[in-house]
Tab-separated table of C-alpha atoms and ligand atoms in Angstrom:
chain	number	residue	atom	x	y	z
Y	106	MET	CA	202.264	-94.287	96.494
Y	107	LEU	CA	204.136	-95.871	99.374
Y	108	GLU	CA	202.411	-93.490	101.764
Y	109	ASN	CA	199.193	-95.490	101.500
Y	110	LYS	CA	197.059	-95.797	104.587
Y	111	ASP	CA	198.083	-98.606	106.959
Y	112	SER	CA	194.956	-100.521	106.060
Y	113	LEU	CA	196.306	-100.797	102.525
Y	114	LYS	CA	199.676	-102.164	103.561
Y	115	THR	CA	199.822	-105.913	103.332
Y	116	PRO	CA	203.338	-107.165	104.133
Y	117	ILE	CA	204.731	-109.401	101.417
Y	118	SER	CA	205.767	-111.886	104.117
Y	119	SER	CA	202.105	-112.456	104.970
Y	120	MET	CA	201.492	-113.990	101.550
Y	121	GLY	CA	204.299	-116.384	100.751
Y	122	GLU	CA	206.125	-116.516	97.440
Y	123	PHE	CA	203.765	-118.742	95.498
Y	124	ALA	CA	200.635	-116.927	96.589
Y	125	LEU	CA	202.273	-113.622	95.701
Y	126	ILE	CA	203.260	-114.758	92.194
Y	127	GLU	CA	199.786	-116.179	91.667
Y	128	HIS	CA	198.234	-112.937	92.948
Y	129	LEU	CA	200.328	-110.691	90.692
Y	130	THR	CA	200.080	-112.753	87.531
Y	131	LYS	CA	196.547	-114.161	87.595
Y	132	HIS	CA	195.166	-111.614	85.145
Y	133	PHE	CA	197.750	-112.206	82.427
Y	134	ASP	CA	196.078	-113.892	79.487
Y	135	VAL	CA	197.745	-115.311	76.393
Y	136	LYS	CA	197.292	-113.303	73.179
Y	137	GLN	CA	200.101	-114.498	70.948
Y	138	ASN	CA	199.727	-117.695	68.902
Y	139	SER	CA	203.420	-118.344	69.447
Y	140	THR	CA	202.964	-118.664	73.234
Y	141	ILE	CA	202.548	-122.410	73.720
Y	142	LYS	CA	203.051	-122.499	77.509
Y	143	SER	CA	202.939	-119.403	79.712
Y	144	ILE	CA	203.315	-118.812	83.483
Y	145	GLY	CA	202.963	-121.846	85.750
Y	146	ASP	CA	205.474	-124.443	84.651
Y	147	ASP	CA	209.243	-124.662	85.109
Y	148	ALA	CA	209.723	-122.795	81.841
Y	149	ALA	CA	207.572	-121.198	79.178
Y	150	VAL	CA	207.413	-122.593	75.639
Y	151	ILE	CA	207.373	-120.424	72.517
Y	152	ASP	CA	206.985	-121.385	68.885
Y	153	HIS	CA	208.108	-118.475	66.718
Y	154	LYS	CA	207.584	-119.106	63.033
Y	155	LYS	CA	210.167	-116.443	62.174
Y	156	GLN	CA	213.518	-115.491	63.696
Y	157	THR	CA	213.494	-114.837	67.458
Y	158	VAL	CA	214.895	-111.547	68.796
Y	159	VAL	CA	215.823	-111.365	72.507
Y	160	THR	CA	216.779	-108.404	74.704
Y	161	THR	CA	217.106	-107.723	78.457
Y	162	ASP	CA	217.228	-104.628	80.645
Y	163	LEU	CA	217.933	-104.411	84.358
Y	164	LEU	CA	216.566	-101.434	86.323
Y	165	ILE	CA	217.848	-100.652	89.813
Y	166	GLU	CA	216.198	-98.301	92.308
Y	167	GLY	CA	218.383	-95.275	92.949
Y	168	VAL	CA	220.328	-95.843	89.717
Y	169	HIS	CA	217.671	-96.022	87.001
Y	170	PHE	CA	214.618	-94.751	88.833
Y	171	ASP	CA	213.655	-92.716	91.886
Y	172	LEU	CA	210.386	-93.732	93.520
Y	173	SER	CA	209.930	-90.312	95.100
Y	174	TYR	CA	208.592	-89.038	91.782
Y	175	MET	CA	208.168	-92.188	89.706
Y	176	PRO	CA	204.828	-93.804	90.507
Y	177	LEU	CA	205.180	-97.604	90.554
Y	178	LYS	CA	202.523	-98.010	87.903
Y	179	HIS	CA	204.540	-95.808	85.544
Y	180	LEU	CA	207.705	-97.671	86.465
Y	181	GLY	CA	206.078	-100.961	85.472
Y	182	TYR	CA	204.954	-99.458	82.184
Y	183	LYS	CA	208.339	-97.898	81.429
Y	184	SER	CA	210.236	-101.122	82.242
Y	185	VAL	CA	208.288	-102.797	79.447
Y	186	VAL	CA	208.732	-99.857	77.055
Y	187	VAL	CA	212.538	-99.793	77.309
Y	188	ASN	CA	212.628	-103.444	76.301
Y	189	VAL	CA	210.137	-103.431	73.446
Y	190	SER	CA	211.908	-100.357	72.081
Y	191	ASP	CA	214.999	-102.552	71.527
Y	192	ILE	CA	212.848	-105.107	69.716
Y	193	PHE	CA	211.396	-102.423	67.394
Y	194	ALA	CA	214.949	-101.212	66.751
Y	195	MET	CA	215.637	-104.623	65.178
Y	196	ASN	CA	212.607	-103.993	62.897
Y	197	ALA	CA	210.916	-106.842	64.780
Y	198	THR	CA	207.571	-107.307	66.581
Y	199	PRO	CA	207.658	-107.934	70.342
Y	200	THR	CA	205.670	-110.996	71.376
Y	201	GLN	CA	206.530	-112.050	74.947
Y	202	ILE	CA	208.276	-110.777	78.081
Y	203	THR	CA	209.503	-112.269	81.331
Y	204	VAL	CA	209.550	-110.104	84.446
Y	205	SER	CA	211.954	-110.692	87.333
Y	206	ILE	CA	211.795	-108.638	90.484
Y	207	ALA	CA	213.850	-108.407	93.653
Y	208	VAL	CA	212.022	-106.514	96.367
Y	209	SER	CA	212.748	-105.524	99.968
Y	210	ASN	CA	210.204	-105.816	102.780
Y	211	ARG	CA	209.755	-102.046	102.626
Y	212	PHE	CA	207.266	-102.713	99.826
Y	213	PRO	CA	203.779	-103.908	100.645
Y	214	VAL	CA	201.842	-106.191	98.327
Y	215	GLU	CA	199.854	-103.146	97.169
Y	216	ALA	CA	203.050	-101.561	95.787
Y	217	LEU	CA	203.716	-104.643	93.667
Y	218	GLU	CA	200.096	-104.575	92.513
Y	219	GLU	CA	200.719	-101.055	91.197
Y	220	LEU	CA	203.914	-102.140	89.462
Y	221	TYR	CA	202.112	-105.064	87.839
Y	222	ALA	CA	199.167	-102.881	86.826
Y	223	GLY	CA	201.652	-100.797	84.795
Y	224	ILE	CA	203.251	-103.915	83.319
Y	225	ALA	CA	199.803	-105.246	82.391
Y	226	THR	CA	198.786	-101.951	80.724
Y	227	ALA	CA	201.958	-101.946	78.635
Y	228	ALA	CA	201.574	-105.633	77.770
Y	229	LYS	CA	198.086	-104.884	76.487
Y	230	TYR	CA	199.138	-101.813	74.480
Y	231	TYR	CA	202.108	-103.571	72.877
Y	232	ASN	CA	200.175	-106.831	72.452
Y	233	ILE	CA	202.680	-108.999	74.284
Y	234	ASP	CA	202.286	-111.931	76.671
Y	235	VAL	CA	203.887	-111.987	80.124
Y	236	ILE	CA	205.093	-115.585	80.113
Y	237	GLY	CA	207.165	-115.878	83.279
Y	238	GLY	CA	209.729	-114.378	85.555
Y	239	ASP	CA	211.233	-114.747	88.979
Y	240	THR	CA	210.444	-113.225	92.351
Y	241	THR	CA	212.993	-112.836	95.095
Y	242	SER	CA	213.810	-110.633	98.061
Y	243	SER	CA	216.443	-107.912	98.279
Y	244	THR	CA	217.993	-106.269	101.325
Y	245	HIS	CA	217.475	-102.780	99.895
Y	246	GLY	CA	215.193	-101.400	97.285
Y	247	LEU	CA	213.629	-102.689	94.145
Y	248	MET	CA	215.186	-104.256	91.059
Y	249	ILE	CA	213.330	-105.157	87.898
Y	250	SER	CA	214.735	-107.169	85.054
Y	251	ILE	CA	212.638	-107.674	81.957
Y	252	THR	CA	213.523	-109.872	79.027
Y	253	ALA	CA	211.593	-109.286	75.829
Y	254	LEU	CA	211.262	-111.660	72.910
Y	255	GLY	CA	210.126	-110.742	69.456
Y	256	GLU	CA	209.917	-112.149	65.981
Y	257	VAL	CA	210.988	-110.965	62.576
Y	258	ALA	CA	211.203	-112.463	59.090
Y	259	LYS	CA	214.826	-113.334	58.346
Y	260	GLU	CA	215.044	-110.849	55.470
Y	261	GLN	CA	213.479	-107.999	57.500
Y	262	VAL	CA	215.851	-107.879	60.472
Y	263	VAL	CA	217.848	-104.633	60.676
Y	264	TYR	CA	221.209	-104.381	62.466
Y	265	ARG	CA	223.379	-101.428	63.443
Y	266	ASP	CA	226.054	-102.357	60.939
Y	267	GLY	CA	224.420	-101.888	57.540
Y	268	ALA	CA	224.717	-98.126	56.885
Y	269	LYS	CA	226.358	-97.312	53.526
Y	270	GLU	CA	227.980	-94.203	52.109
Y	271	ASN	CA	225.348	-91.711	50.796
Y	272	ASP	CA	222.539	-93.214	52.882
Y	273	LEU	CA	220.268	-90.708	54.617
Y	274	VAL	CA	220.126	-90.538	58.431
Y	275	LEU	CA	216.543	-90.341	59.768
Y	276	LEU	CA	215.022	-89.859	63.168
Y	277	THR	CA	211.477	-90.361	64.460
Y	278	GLY	CA	209.774	-87.878	66.806
Y	279	ASP	CA	211.847	-85.353	68.733
Y	280	LEU	CA	214.688	-85.446	71.255
Y	281	GLY	CA	215.640	-84.093	74.655
Y	282	ALA	CA	212.221	-83.975	76.320
Y	283	ALA	CA	212.672	-86.961	78.674
Y	284	TYR	CA	216.001	-85.595	79.934
Y	285	LEU	CA	214.457	-82.207	80.691
Y	286	GLY	CA	211.440	-83.909	82.275
Y	287	LEU	CA	213.868	-85.527	84.716
Y	288	GLN	CA	215.491	-82.150	85.473
Y	289	ILE	CA	212.063	-80.677	86.256
Y	290	LEU	CA	211.131	-83.596	88.522
Y	291	GLU	CA	214.495	-83.348	90.340
Y	292	ARG	CA	213.987	-79.626	90.799
Y	293	GLU	CA	210.472	-80.051	92.173
Y	294	LYS	CA	211.736	-82.757	94.529
Y	295	GLN	CA	214.237	-80.278	96.017
Y	296	VAL	CA	211.574	-77.552	96.252
Y	297	PHE	CA	209.219	-79.988	97.970
Y	298	LYS	CA	211.896	-80.861	100.559
Y	299	VAL	CA	212.153	-77.191	101.525
Y	300	ASN	CA	208.463	-76.373	101.276
Y	301	PRO	CA	206.110	-79.371	101.281
Y	302	ASN	CA	203.136	-77.055	100.751
Y	303	SER	CA	204.363	-75.663	97.439
Y	304	GLN	CA	201.963	-76.182	94.561
Y	305	PRO	CA	204.128	-76.283	91.460
Y	306	ASP	CA	202.588	-75.335	88.122
Y	307	LEU	CA	203.874	-78.146	85.926
Y	308	GLU	CA	201.622	-77.349	82.964
Y	309	PRO	CA	204.406	-75.627	80.950
Y	310	TYR	CA	206.401	-78.874	81.271
Y	311	SER	CA	203.606	-81.379	80.636
Y	312	TYR	CA	205.191	-82.889	77.520
Y	313	LEU	CA	208.608	-83.174	79.180
Y	314	ILE	CA	207.228	-84.903	82.266
Y	315	GLU	CA	205.113	-87.252	80.205
Y	316	ARG	CA	208.140	-88.229	78.120
Y	317	GLN	CA	210.064	-89.007	81.314
Y	318	LEU	CA	207.327	-90.781	83.266
Y	319	LYS	CA	205.322	-92.386	80.487
Y	320	PRO	CA	207.490	-92.894	77.417
Y	321	GLU	CA	206.263	-94.955	74.482
Y	322	ALA	CA	208.263	-97.125	72.106
Y	323	ARG	CA	207.814	-96.546	68.345
Y	324	LYS	CA	205.666	-99.559	67.572
Y	325	ASP	CA	204.280	-97.689	64.567
Y	326	ILE	CA	207.615	-97.536	62.756
Y	327	PRO	CA	208.402	-101.163	61.795
Y	328	LYS	CA	204.784	-101.398	60.596
Y	329	LEU	CA	204.999	-98.149	58.622
Y	330	LEU	CA	208.318	-99.132	57.034
Y	331	LYS	CA	206.823	-102.421	55.942
Y	332	GLU	CA	203.785	-100.690	54.423
Y	333	LEU	CA	206.033	-98.236	52.577
Y	334	GLY	CA	208.285	-101.025	51.357
Y	335	VAL	CA	211.354	-99.498	53.001
Y	336	LYS	CA	213.931	-101.602	54.793
Y	337	PRO	CA	216.400	-99.428	56.722
Y	338	THR	CA	220.057	-100.222	56.130
Y	339	SER	CA	220.716	-99.778	59.868
Y	340	MET	CA	218.649	-98.908	62.942
Y	341	ILE	CA	219.048	-98.249	66.681
Y	342	ASP	CA	216.775	-96.885	69.395
Y	343	VAL	CA	217.767	-93.607	71.035
Y	344	SER	CA	218.154	-94.442	74.719
Y	345	ASP	CA	221.436	-92.631	75.463
Y	346	GLY	CA	221.230	-89.487	73.318
Y	347	LEU	CA	221.799	-88.937	69.608
Y	348	SER	CA	225.625	-88.744	69.795
Y	349	SER	CA	226.132	-92.194	71.284
Y	350	GLU	CA	223.613	-93.785	68.958
Y	351	ILE	CA	224.882	-92.309	65.694
Y	352	LEU	CA	228.419	-93.258	66.755
Y	353	HIS	CA	227.290	-96.853	67.345
Y	354	ILE	CA	225.849	-96.974	63.838
Y	355	CYS	CA	228.954	-95.392	62.265
Y	356	LYS	CA	231.401	-97.550	64.182
Y	357	GLN	CA	229.592	-100.800	63.508
Y	358	SER	CA	228.872	-99.906	59.877
Y	359	LYS	CA	232.451	-98.621	59.406
Y	360	VAL	CA	231.259	-95.311	57.926
Y	361	GLY	CA	231.358	-91.587	58.720
Y	362	CYS	CA	228.430	-89.157	58.900
Y	363	MET	CA	227.339	-85.552	58.798
Y	364	ILE	CA	224.453	-84.450	61.052
Y	365	TYR	CA	222.890	-80.976	60.777
Y	366	GLU	CA	222.100	-79.161	64.003
Y	367	ASP	CA	219.203	-77.220	62.466
Y	368	LYS	CA	217.534	-80.484	61.409
Y	369	ILE	CA	217.448	-82.079	64.871
Y	370	PRO	CA	213.736	-82.110	65.838
Y	371	LEU	CA	212.950	-80.399	69.155
Y	372	ASP	CA	209.601	-79.800	70.826
Y	373	PRO	CA	208.864	-76.135	71.722
Y	374	GLN	CA	208.837	-77.096	75.440
Y	375	VAL	CA	212.384	-78.418	75.027
Y	376	ILE	CA	213.481	-75.091	73.568
Y	377	THR	CA	211.852	-72.895	76.245
Y	378	THR	CA	212.873	-75.153	79.141
Y	379	SER	CA	216.513	-75.443	77.989
Y	380	GLU	CA	216.622	-71.638	78.012
Y	381	GLU	CA	215.200	-71.608	81.517
Y	382	PHE	CA	217.908	-74.042	82.673
Y	383	ASN	CA	220.587	-72.109	80.773
Y	384	MET	CA	221.375	-75.183	78.742
Y	385	ASP	CA	221.918	-75.651	75.035
Y	386	SER	CA	219.015	-77.595	73.513
Y	387	THR	CA	221.267	-79.303	70.947
Y	388	THR	CA	223.570	-80.549	73.702
Y	389	ILE	CA	220.512	-81.985	75.434
Y	390	ALA	CA	219.343	-83.724	72.250
Y	391	LEU	CA	222.848	-85.097	71.673
Y	392	ASN	CA	223.590	-86.195	75.219
Y	393	GLY	CA	220.231	-86.499	77.000
Y	394	GLY	CA	218.622	-89.887	76.956
Y	395	GLU	CA	215.513	-91.989	77.356
Y	396	ASP	CA	213.880	-90.628	74.215
Y	397	TYR	CA	213.108	-94.101	72.818
Y	398	GLU	CA	212.865	-92.736	69.298
Y	399	LEU	CA	214.325	-94.684	66.372
Y	400	LEU	CA	217.427	-93.537	64.498
Y	401	PHE	CA	217.911	-95.254	61.166
Y	402	THR	CA	219.502	-95.012	57.755
Y	403	ILE	CA	217.919	-95.631	54.367
Y	404	SER	CA	219.305	-95.641	50.863
Y	405	GLN	CA	218.594	-92.421	48.927
Y	406	GLU	CA	216.340	-94.205	46.460
Y	407	ASP	CA	213.891	-94.973	49.273
Y	408	TYR	CA	213.574	-91.305	50.242
Y	409	PRO	CA	210.498	-90.506	48.072
Y	410	LYS	CA	208.563	-93.278	49.854
Y	411	ILE	CA	209.205	-91.789	53.273
Y	412	LYS	CA	209.447	-88.037	52.803
Y	413	ALA	CA	205.755	-87.229	53.320
Y	414	ASN	CA	205.759	-88.693	56.817
Y	415	PRO	CA	205.467	-85.974	59.485
Y	416	SER	CA	206.964	-88.051	62.306
Y	417	ILE	CA	210.220	-88.788	60.464
Y	418	THR	CA	212.968	-86.195	59.870
Y	419	VAL	CA	216.100	-86.434	57.734
Y	420	ILE	CA	218.911	-85.151	59.960
Y	421	GLY	CA	222.004	-85.991	57.947
Y	422	HIS	CA	223.780	-88.449	55.701
Y	423	ILE	CA	226.394	-91.171	55.757
Y	424	LEU	CA	229.922	-90.575	54.473
Y	425	LYS	CA	233.100	-92.550	53.819
Y	426	PRO	CA	234.810	-93.686	57.034
Y	427	THR	CA	237.727	-91.324	56.369
Y	428	GLU	CA	235.358	-88.316	56.579
Y	429	GLY	CA	234.733	-88.903	60.307
Y	430	THR	CA	231.555	-88.156	62.272
Y	431	HIS	CA	230.558	-84.489	62.459
Y	432	LEU	CA	227.813	-82.056	63.352
Y	433	ILE	CA	227.300	-78.952	61.233
Y	434	THR	CA	226.127	-76.245	63.627
Y	435	ARG	CA	223.588	-73.494	62.864
Y	436	GLY	CA	226.606	-71.204	62.496
Y	437	ASP	CA	228.008	-73.544	59.820
Y	438	THR	CA	230.839	-74.826	61.998
Y	439	LYS	CA	231.930	-78.450	61.685
Y	440	ILE	CA	232.253	-80.111	65.081
Y	441	PRO	CA	233.262	-83.721	65.744
Y	442	ILE	CA	230.535	-85.767	67.388
Y	443	ILE	CA	231.799	-87.434	70.519
Y	444	ALA	CA	229.970	-89.847	72.769
Y	445	ARG	CA	228.327	-88.102	75.713
Y	446	GLY	CA	229.057	-84.572	74.768
Y	447	TRP	CA	230.450	-82.202	72.256
Y	448	SER	CA	232.006	-78.898	73.060
Y	449	ALA	CA	230.891	-75.778	71.205
Y	450	THR	CA	234.360	-74.348	71.786
Y	451	GLN	CA	236.117	-76.939	69.666
Y	452	GLU	CA	237.927	-75.633	66.610
Y	453	ASN	CA	236.879	-76.351	63.057
Y	454	GLN	CA	238.108	-79.739	61.908
A	21	LIG	P1	210.800	-121.920	89.771
A	21	LIG	O1	210.960	-122.299	91.201
A	21	LIG	O2	210.707	-123.064	88.816
A	21	LIG	O3	211.768	-120.848	89.344
A	21	LIG	P2	208.800	-120.005	90.434
A	21	LIG	O4	208.051	-120.454	91.625
A	21	LIG	O5	209.864	-118.989	90.600
A	21	LIG	O6	209.345	-121.287	89.675
A	21	LIG	O7	207.775	-119.445	89.362
A	21	LIG	C1	206.563	-120.131	89.087
A	21	LIG	C2	205.999	-119.604	87.800
A	21	LIG	O8	205.708	-118.205	87.939
A	21	LIG	C3	206.979	-119.697	86.628
A	21	LIG	O9	206.213	-119.921	85.450
A	21	LIG	C4	207.613	-118.327	86.582
A	21	LIG	O10	208.057	-118.033	85.292
A	21	LIG	C5	206.454	-117.434	87.035
A	21	LIG	N1	206.911	-116.229	87.743
A	21	LIG	C6	207.652	-116.182	88.877
A	21	LIG	N2	207.847	-114.899	89.266
A	21	LIG	C7	207.233	-114.128	88.352
A	21	LIG	C8	207.089	-112.726	88.198
A	21	LIG	N3	207.647	-111.837	89.033
A	21	LIG	N4	206.382	-112.266	87.137
A	21	LIG	C9	205.848	-113.144	86.264
A	21	LIG	N5	205.933	-114.458	86.356
A	21	LIG	C10	206.618	-114.967	87.391
A	22	LIG	MG1	211.891	-118.959	90.081
């Protein structure tokens, strides 16, 4: 992307800050009734009729993304996704975002156009307004900070701390693919360094790469839960792997849990590619990241309403706090779940 022809490289300095902001944001229209004042004043004005949910994520080049395989358009899209995913995890509807960028003079205007094209595509798909932001320079690299706002009826908001003993633990979609997608992209980057003419066949990894480069947030889930008349007792989005997230729920809800290894949903590409990398697919699901699926608990009486849904899997249940947090392996061994990793060599507890 940055290797565009010279004719396509307009230095940011040739535009000036105000012209640049105007140029990047001119196509953003207002879709939400709650957006009273959008880009162009000292601050935006919002009038949410329900409760307002707010979340922020900061993405740093070299830490959270690598532009050698992440096209800027995808980066823009993904920056929005990671934020709206947090809003859905509150059982809320995202409505607005602000976008702040710090950018070095290594980036031409065309690069920012790509980034904003991705942001605009995501804003359209998730039906949110881009209502402001900030633009500044950096000495090195690119930083993007997005703040998302959403709304939710007071009685519908779902926190991490409501899981109760005997509740079922549910998960949307499948896990581990985005982590493996990153491993594939890293591998191809190394191969490319050695042999720039190599033509990798990435078809066997298409799902993994898509999950890494173009993830989606589960906007269908809060809607589905509402239609089914199910309010989760707790919910979190899976950004850091299943272990960390289930531990957050258990810690904040002051409960224990039992998760079953054979119930953790995995895509066939995750299974074959883990084998290729000599890695355990369960470890990847537990400790990978960037899945942006939703992990939630429901009371047992709500189970009949949800059980027919193919994109939701029951993976365990909630226990008394004294029972601890464990995984039952395929071999029927009980292993404590620990944040960022569990060891298959641990003894029975
Ligand atoms: P101020 O000096 O008051 O901070 P700015 O000149 O930074 O104002 O911004 C002017 C308008 O453009 C504001 O509405 C601001 O929210 C918006 N804006 C600035 N940068 C961005 C950006 N990167 N993306 C979207 N909106 C932006
Ligand atoms: Mg400003």
